[in-house]
Amino acid sequence: MQVVMIGAGYVGLVSGACFAEFGHHVTCLDTAQERIDALLRGEIPIYEPGLDDLVARNVSAGRLSFATQSNGAIENADLVFIAVGTPTRRGDGHADLKYVYAAAEDIAGHLRGYTVVVDKSTVPVGTAREVRRVIKKANPEADFDVASNPEFLREGSAISDFMRPDRVVIGVQTGRAEDKLRELYRPLNLIEAPIVVTDLESAEITKYAANAFLATKISFINEISQLCEKTGADVHAVARGMGLDGRIGKKFLHAGPGYGGSCFPKDTQAMIRMAQEHGTSSRIVEAVVEVNASQKARMVAKIKEALGGSVADKTIAVLGLTFKPETDDMRDAPALAILPPLMDRGAIVRAHDPQGMEEAKGELPPDVIYADRIEDAIAGADAIVLLTEWNEYRGLDLAGALASMRGNVFVDLRNVYDPEPMRALGFEYSCVGR
Ligand code: NAD
């Protein structure tokens, strides 16, 4: 099949490359000239494990190409995906749909023959119908259907998530559109991936409901972690005891500094806004957002307390800046909420991250010191704060680290290490909920 992907970001580039791997012919279009130039030079503009090989293989097989303009690609496409950003709109929490509608208008003028226009971006309920209206207005003669196919991949494991999904959700209005999408995803029949076919609105709500539920699990265990800290319980044991119940499940029950990233913060906000606009309530999600913000504030207090009540003139080695390991994405990373207040109180931050430092430089205060080597971040520091659980930080030379430090404080915001051995080594060790 001929496929066009509008937007070559985390979702568009991964989805496009994976559809090409399925055997389809895919053109990724992006308005960002430098992004397309990089891809044409064979460079991958984002960090996602395995994506470089996947892209290179499909480009050389002639199934994957990149451009800033349609150049006939949309005209020949069976399916055109919209995979542009839907960030939080400044001021009101609503998902900003300007990129989606700009893409829809752009698509409209190029449609020739029957085409399915598919929202892959995370968009509020009603958007697919609005995309339909925008295209119809711009090109009343166009023969097309709209569909919703929300994406559930996770950064860091995006390719395997896409190639072996728990499910594919497809919202359609016609059997013709359903047939096209089923044909597109046919390679997944081999692994019996469930395909949930529904109406447009249900597909759109499914994505927000899934993300809001996962964010709820995180805020829930973070709230429980506070009770554990007050009572001497161990949140790790509590989460295991809960999670082994098949009705609850083990995943997303890790206490930590609160969720961040490009999806949960904006999608929970948009969910609240969407409920308000439709005259219903979303009290659970509102509480989830509040608990998440207070968890980040609690982490600032925890670090301050670990350093004896004041961080002024204390050097803090921060290990990990991205919102999770195996990505360079800094969007809404907990580091952005936790480090600036420490620096405002006089802390000197020396940070290391295996992939995120370039991105972080544009987001964090300019006086953060970046260390290329973990050892350089740690040497002479008063405290280590482990903020993202990259594998590099799981096997630290702890004795060597402690010997090179000025102080002995270790604040483990991801519960990577066990308290007793850390204390036995000589660290003043604290973590979350244990
Ligand atoms: P991104 O910011 O990485 O990429 C978006 C790309 O779209 C950018 O390269 C931008 O230049 C391009 N773009 C914007 N307007 C365009 C236009 N009119 N024509 C062509 N290109 C245009 O965003 P992302 O992280 O890939 O997210 C895309 C969507 O997918 C969002 O709605 C997001 O919520 C959703 N989503 C993201 C993830 C994730 O893990 N990142 C997972 C599931 C769903």
mmCIF file of C-alpha atoms in Angstrom, residues 204-421:
data_model
loop_
_atom_site.group_PDB
_atom_site.id
_atom_site.type_symbol
_atom_site.label_atom_id
_atom_site.label_comp_id
_atom_site.label_asym_id
_atom_site.label_seq_id
_atom_site.Cartn_x
_atom_site.Cartn_y
_atom_site.Cartn_z
ATOM 1 C CA GLU A 204 -10.434 8.953 20.398
ATOM 2 C CA ILE A 205 -11.594 8.516 23.993
ATOM 3 C CA THR A 206 -9.805 5.150 24.323
ATOM 4 C CA LYS A 207 -6.414 6.816 23.968
ATOM 5 C CA TYR A 208 -7.084 9.433 26.667
ATOM 6 C CA ALA A 209 -8.751 6.917 28.964
ATOM 7 C CA ALA A 210 -5.756 4.557 28.664
ATOM 8 C CA ASN A 211 -3.203 7.283 29.405
ATOM 9 C CA ALA A 212 -5.269 8.740 32.240
ATOM 10 C CA PHE A 213 -5.580 5.279 33.781
ATOM 11 C CA LEU A 214 -1.830 4.651 33.606
ATOM 12 C CA ALA A 215 -1.157 8.087 35.115
ATOM 13 C CA THR A 216 -3.652 7.170 37.846
ATOM 14 C CA LYS A 217 -1.663 4.052 38.724
ATOM 15 C CA ILE A 218 1.493 6.143 39.062
ATOM 16 C CA SER A 219 -0.119 8.823 41.225
ATOM 17 C CA PHE A 220 -1.831 6.131 43.276
ATOM 18 C CA ILE A 221 1.406 4.372 44.192
ATOM 19 C CA ASN A 222 3.121 7.718 44.773
ATOM 20 C CA GLU A 223 0.406 8.608 47.275
ATOM 21 C CA ILE A 224 0.822 5.215 48.946
ATOM 22 C CA SER A 225 4.592 5.883 49.089
ATOM 23 C CA GLN A 226 3.929 8.836 51.406
ATOM 24 C CA LEU A 227 1.994 6.643 53.796
ATOM 25 C CA CYS A 228 4.814 4.082 53.659
ATOM 26 C CA GLU A 229 7.384 6.733 54.556
ATOM 27 C CA LYS A 230 5.336 7.885 57.546
ATOM 28 C CA THR A 231 4.765 4.379 58.864
ATOM 29 C CA GLY A 232 8.024 2.565 58.121
ATOM 30 C CA ALA A 233 6.431 0.362 55.455
ATOM 31 C CA ASP A 234 8.196 -0.469 52.183
ATOM 32 C CA VAL A 235 6.330 0.680 49.048
ATOM 33 C CA HIS A 236 8.288 -1.831 47.019
ATOM 34 C CA ALA A 237 6.789 -4.717 49.011
ATOM 35 C CA VAL A 238 3.344 -3.093 48.977
ATOM 36 C CA ALA A 239 3.445 -2.667 45.184
ATOM 37 C CA ARG A 240 4.537 -6.266 44.732
ATOM 38 C CA GLY A 241 1.830 -7.518 47.047
ATOM 39 C CA MET A 242 -0.748 -5.492 45.142
ATOM 40 C CA GLY A 243 0.566 -6.060 41.660
ATOM 41 C CA LEU A 244 0.627 -9.832 41.785
ATOM 42 C CA ASP A 245 -3.158 -9.625 41.893
ATOM 43 C CA GLY A 246 -4.055 -10.211 38.252
ATOM 44 C CA ARG A 247 -6.877 -7.667 38.495
ATOM 45 C CA ILE A 248 -4.355 -4.961 39.394
ATOM 46 C CA GLY A 249 -1.176 -5.894 37.511
ATOM 47 C CA LYS A 250 2.448 -5.110 38.338
ATOM 48 C CA LYS A 251 3.136 -2.430 35.766
ATOM 49 C CA PHE A 252 3.089 1.295 36.523
ATOM 50 C CA LEU A 253 3.243 0.690 40.266
ATOM 51 C CA HIS A 254 6.748 2.092 40.755
ATOM 52 C CA ALA A 255 6.938 4.936 43.234
ATOM 53 C CA GLY A 256 9.137 7.757 41.975
ATOM 54 C CA PRO A 257 9.372 11.470 41.253
ATOM 55 C CA GLY A 258 6.038 11.626 39.403
ATOM 56 C CA TYR A 259 5.201 11.072 35.770
ATOM 57 C CA GLY A 260 6.490 13.309 32.986
ATOM 58 C CA GLY A 261 7.146 13.018 29.278
ATOM 59 C CA SER A 262 5.427 14.057 26.117
ATOM 60 C CA CYS A 263 2.106 12.316 26.796
ATOM 61 C CA PHE A 264 0.791 11.864 30.357
ATOM 62 C CA PRO A 265 1.065 15.496 31.521
ATOM 63 C CA LYS A 266 -0.623 16.943 28.438
ATOM 64 C CA ASP A 267 -3.121 14.116 27.985
ATOM 65 C CA THR A 268 -4.361 14.250 31.584
ATOM 66 C CA GLN A 269 -4.794 18.045 31.231
ATOM 67 C CA ALA A 270 -6.607 17.608 27.938
ATOM 68 C CA MET A 271 -8.824 14.890 29.446
ATOM 69 C CA ILE A 272 -9.915 17.243 32.248
ATOM 70 C CA ARG A 273 -10.605 20.002 29.739
ATOM 71 C CA MET A 274 -12.495 17.635 27.441
ATOM 72 C CA ALA A 275 -14.748 16.494 30.302
ATOM 73 C CA GLN A 276 -15.446 20.115 31.278
ATOM 74 C CA GLU A 277 -16.357 21.016 27.717
ATOM 75 C CA HIS A 278 -18.845 18.166 27.591
ATOM 76 C CA GLY A 279 -20.358 19.051 30.961
ATOM 77 C CA THR A 280 -19.070 15.999 32.819
ATOM 78 C CA SER A 281 -16.542 15.689 35.616
ATOM 79 C CA SER A 282 -13.117 14.077 35.759
ATOM 80 C CA ARG A 283 -12.474 14.290 39.482
ATOM 81 C CA ILE A 284 -10.169 11.259 39.538
ATOM 82 C CA VAL A 285 -7.924 12.645 36.807
ATOM 83 C CA GLU A 286 -7.909 16.069 38.480
ATOM 84 C CA ALA A 287 -6.640 14.406 41.668
ATOM 85 C CA VAL A 288 -4.055 12.447 39.655
ATOM 86 C CA VAL A 289 -2.647 15.694 38.252
ATOM 87 C CA GLU A 290 -2.584 17.322 41.693
ATOM 88 C CA VAL A 291 -0.857 14.340 43.322
ATOM 89 C CA ASN A 292 1.717 14.326 40.529
ATOM 90 C CA ALA A 293 2.577 17.994 41.057
ATOM 91 C CA SER A 294 2.821 17.536 44.815
ATOM 92 C CA GLN A 295 5.046 14.465 44.368
ATOM 93 C CA LYS A 296 7.558 16.576 42.439
ATOM 94 C CA ALA A 297 7.457 19.249 45.168
ATOM 95 C CA ARG A 298 7.936 16.485 47.742
ATOM 96 C CA MET A 299 11.093 15.341 45.904
ATOM 97 C CA VAL A 300 12.547 18.856 46.218
ATOM 98 C CA ALA A 301 11.838 18.778 49.978
ATOM 99 C CA LYS A 302 13.301 15.278 50.231
ATOM 100 C CA ILE A 303 16.589 16.347 48.635
ATOM 101 C CA LYS A 304 16.743 19.434 50.841
ATOM 102 C CA GLU A 305 16.137 17.372 53.955
ATOM 103 C CA ALA A 306 18.759 14.800 52.933
ATOM 104 C CA LEU A 307 21.279 17.633 52.743
ATOM 105 C CA GLY A 308 20.517 18.781 56.285
ATOM 106 C CA GLY A 309 17.773 21.305 55.527
ATOM 107 C CA SER A 310 19.620 23.568 53.089
ATOM 108 C CA VAL A 311 21.025 23.049 49.613
ATOM 109 C CA ALA A 312 22.820 26.411 49.511
ATOM 110 C CA ASP A 313 26.318 25.970 48.039
ATOM 111 C CA LYS A 314 25.885 22.198 47.977
ATOM 112 C CA THR A 315 27.043 20.392 44.847
ATOM 113 C CA ILE A 316 24.483 17.886 43.643
ATOM 114 C CA ALA A 317 25.424 15.250 41.078
ATOM 115 C CA VAL A 318 22.243 14.556 39.135
ATOM 116 C CA LEU A 319 22.159 11.225 37.319
ATOM 117 C CA GLY A 320 19.559 11.242 34.563
ATOM 118 C CA LEU A 321 17.573 14.142 33.117
ATOM 119 C CA THR A 322 15.183 12.627 30.573
ATOM 120 C CA PHE A 323 11.678 11.656 31.722
ATOM 121 C CA LYS A 324 12.604 7.999 31.390
ATOM 122 C CA PRO A 325 15.538 5.911 30.157
ATOM 123 C CA GLU A 326 16.276 5.106 26.503
ATOM 124 C CA THR A 327 15.040 8.407 25.118
ATOM 125 C CA ASP A 328 16.423 11.919 24.645
ATOM 126 C CA ASP A 329 12.981 13.427 25.253
ATOM 127 C CA MET A 330 12.951 16.151 27.927
ATOM 128 C CA ARG A 331 9.316 17.193 27.504
ATOM 129 C CA ASP A 332 7.836 17.689 30.996
ATOM 130 C CA ALA A 333 10.635 15.605 32.538
ATOM 131 C CA PRO A 334 10.520 15.641 36.373
ATOM 132 C CA ALA A 335 14.035 17.181 36.235
ATOM 133 C CA LEU A 336 12.448 20.388 34.921
ATOM 134 C CA ALA A 337 10.271 20.706 38.047
ATOM 135 C CA ILE A 338 12.823 19.453 40.589
ATOM 136 C CA LEU A 339 16.166 21.026 39.630
ATOM 137 C CA PRO A 340 15.266 24.742 39.173
ATOM 138 C CA PRO A 341 13.852 25.116 42.741
ATOM 139 C CA LEU A 342 17.028 23.523 44.136
ATOM 140 C CA MET A 343 19.161 25.927 42.100
ATOM 141 C CA ASP A 344 17.005 28.865 43.242
ATOM 142 C CA ARG A 345 17.968 27.864 46.785
ATOM 143 C CA GLY A 346 21.682 27.961 45.943
ATOM 144 C CA ALA A 347 22.427 24.377 44.878
ATOM 145 C CA ILE A 348 25.136 23.773 42.292
ATOM 146 C CA VAL A 349 23.853 21.127 39.864
ATOM 147 C CA ARG A 350 26.257 18.903 37.963
ATOM 148 C CA ALA A 351 24.238 16.702 35.654
ATOM 149 C CA HIS A 352 24.822 13.632 33.529
ATOM 150 C CA ASP A 353 22.499 11.913 31.086
ATOM 151 C CA PRO A 354 23.454 9.364 28.421
ATOM 152 C CA GLN A 355 21.262 10.916 25.704
ATOM 153 C CA GLY A 356 19.355 13.932 27.014
ATOM 154 C CA MET A 357 21.985 16.595 27.717
ATOM 155 C CA GLU A 358 21.634 18.449 24.409
ATOM 156 C CA GLU A 359 17.852 18.661 24.824
ATOM 157 C CA ALA A 360 18.234 19.576 28.498
ATOM 158 C CA LYS A 361 20.462 22.545 27.695
ATOM 159 C CA GLY A 362 17.501 24.329 26.124
ATOM 160 C CA GLU A 363 15.151 23.536 29.016
ATOM 161 C CA LEU A 364 17.114 23.806 32.270
ATOM 162 C CA PRO A 365 18.658 26.967 33.810
ATOM 163 C CA PRO A 366 21.885 27.955 32.009
ATOM 164 C CA ASP A 367 24.096 27.447 35.072
ATOM 165 C CA VAL A 368 23.605 23.655 35.163
ATOM 166 C CA ILE A 369 27.028 22.051 34.667
ATOM 167 C CA TYR A 370 26.938 19.087 32.267
ATOM 168 C CA ALA A 371 29.359 16.216 32.764
ATOM 169 C CA ASP A 372 30.183 13.876 29.883
ATOM 170 C CA ARG A 373 31.255 11.137 32.295
ATOM 171 C CA ILE A 374 29.327 9.907 35.320
ATOM 172 C CA GLU A 375 32.500 10.039 37.427
ATOM 173 C CA ASP A 376 32.975 13.740 36.598
ATOM 174 C CA ALA A 377 29.476 14.542 37.822
ATOM 175 C CA ILE A 378 30.046 12.685 41.084
ATOM 176 C CA ALA A 379 33.628 13.666 42.032
ATOM 177 C CA GLY A 380 33.603 16.236 44.828
ATOM 178 C CA ALA A 381 29.780 16.295 45.103
ATOM 179 C CA ASP A 382 27.914 16.586 48.385
ATOM 180 C CA ALA A 383 25.085 14.416 47.116
ATOM 181 C CA ILE A 384 24.044 12.133 44.295
ATOM 182 C CA VAL A 385 20.436 12.392 43.128
ATOM 183 C CA LEU A 386 19.406 9.519 40.856
ATOM 184 C CA LEU A 387 16.580 10.951 38.753
ATOM 185 C CA THR A 388 16.252 8.615 35.737
ATOM 186 C CA GLU A 389 16.899 4.878 35.933
ATOM 187 C CA TRP A 390 19.230 4.481 32.938
ATOM 188 C CA ASN A 391 21.004 1.108 32.962
ATOM 189 C CA GLU A 392 24.316 2.995 33.301
ATOM 190 C CA TYR A 393 23.259 3.997 36.826
ATOM 191 C CA ARG A 394 22.238 0.518 37.974
ATOM 192 C CA GLY A 395 25.766 -0.787 38.176
ATOM 193 C CA LEU A 396 27.656 2.214 39.579
ATOM 194 C CA ASP A 397 31.002 1.670 41.255
ATOM 195 C CA LEU A 398 29.446 2.756 44.532
ATOM 196 C CA ALA A 399 32.525 2.490 46.718
ATOM 197 C CA GLY A 400 34.558 4.436 44.151
ATOM 198 C CA ALA A 401 31.791 7.048 43.867
ATOM 199 C CA LEU A 402 31.600 7.506 47.634
ATOM 200 C CA ALA A 403 35.385 7.813 47.919
ATOM 201 C CA SER A 404 35.443 10.559 45.267
ATOM 202 C CA MET A 405 32.648 12.617 46.873
ATOM 203 C CA ARG A 406 32.867 15.435 49.391
ATOM 204 C CA GLY A 407 29.683 14.259 51.123
ATOM 205 C CA ASN A 408 27.881 10.929 51.411
ATOM 206 C CA VAL A 409 24.245 11.706 50.568
ATOM 207 C CA PHE A 410 22.499 9.518 47.983
ATOM 208 C CA VAL A 411 18.897 10.331 47.084
ATOM 209 C CA ASP A 412 17.503 7.578 44.893
ATOM 210 C CA LEU A 413 14.272 8.878 43.364
ATOM 211 C CA ARG A 414 13.785 5.670 41.312
ATOM 212 C CA ASN A 415 14.388 3.109 44.066
ATOM 213 C CA VAL A 416 17.135 1.488 41.997
ATOM 214 C CA TYR A 417 19.232 0.484 45.003
ATOM 215 C CA ASP A 418 18.389 -1.359 48.218
ATOM 216 C CA PRO A 419 18.571 0.779 51.344
ATOM 217 C CA GLU A 420 20.461 -1.583 53.653
ATOM 218 C CA PRO A 421 23.542 -2.287 51.471
#
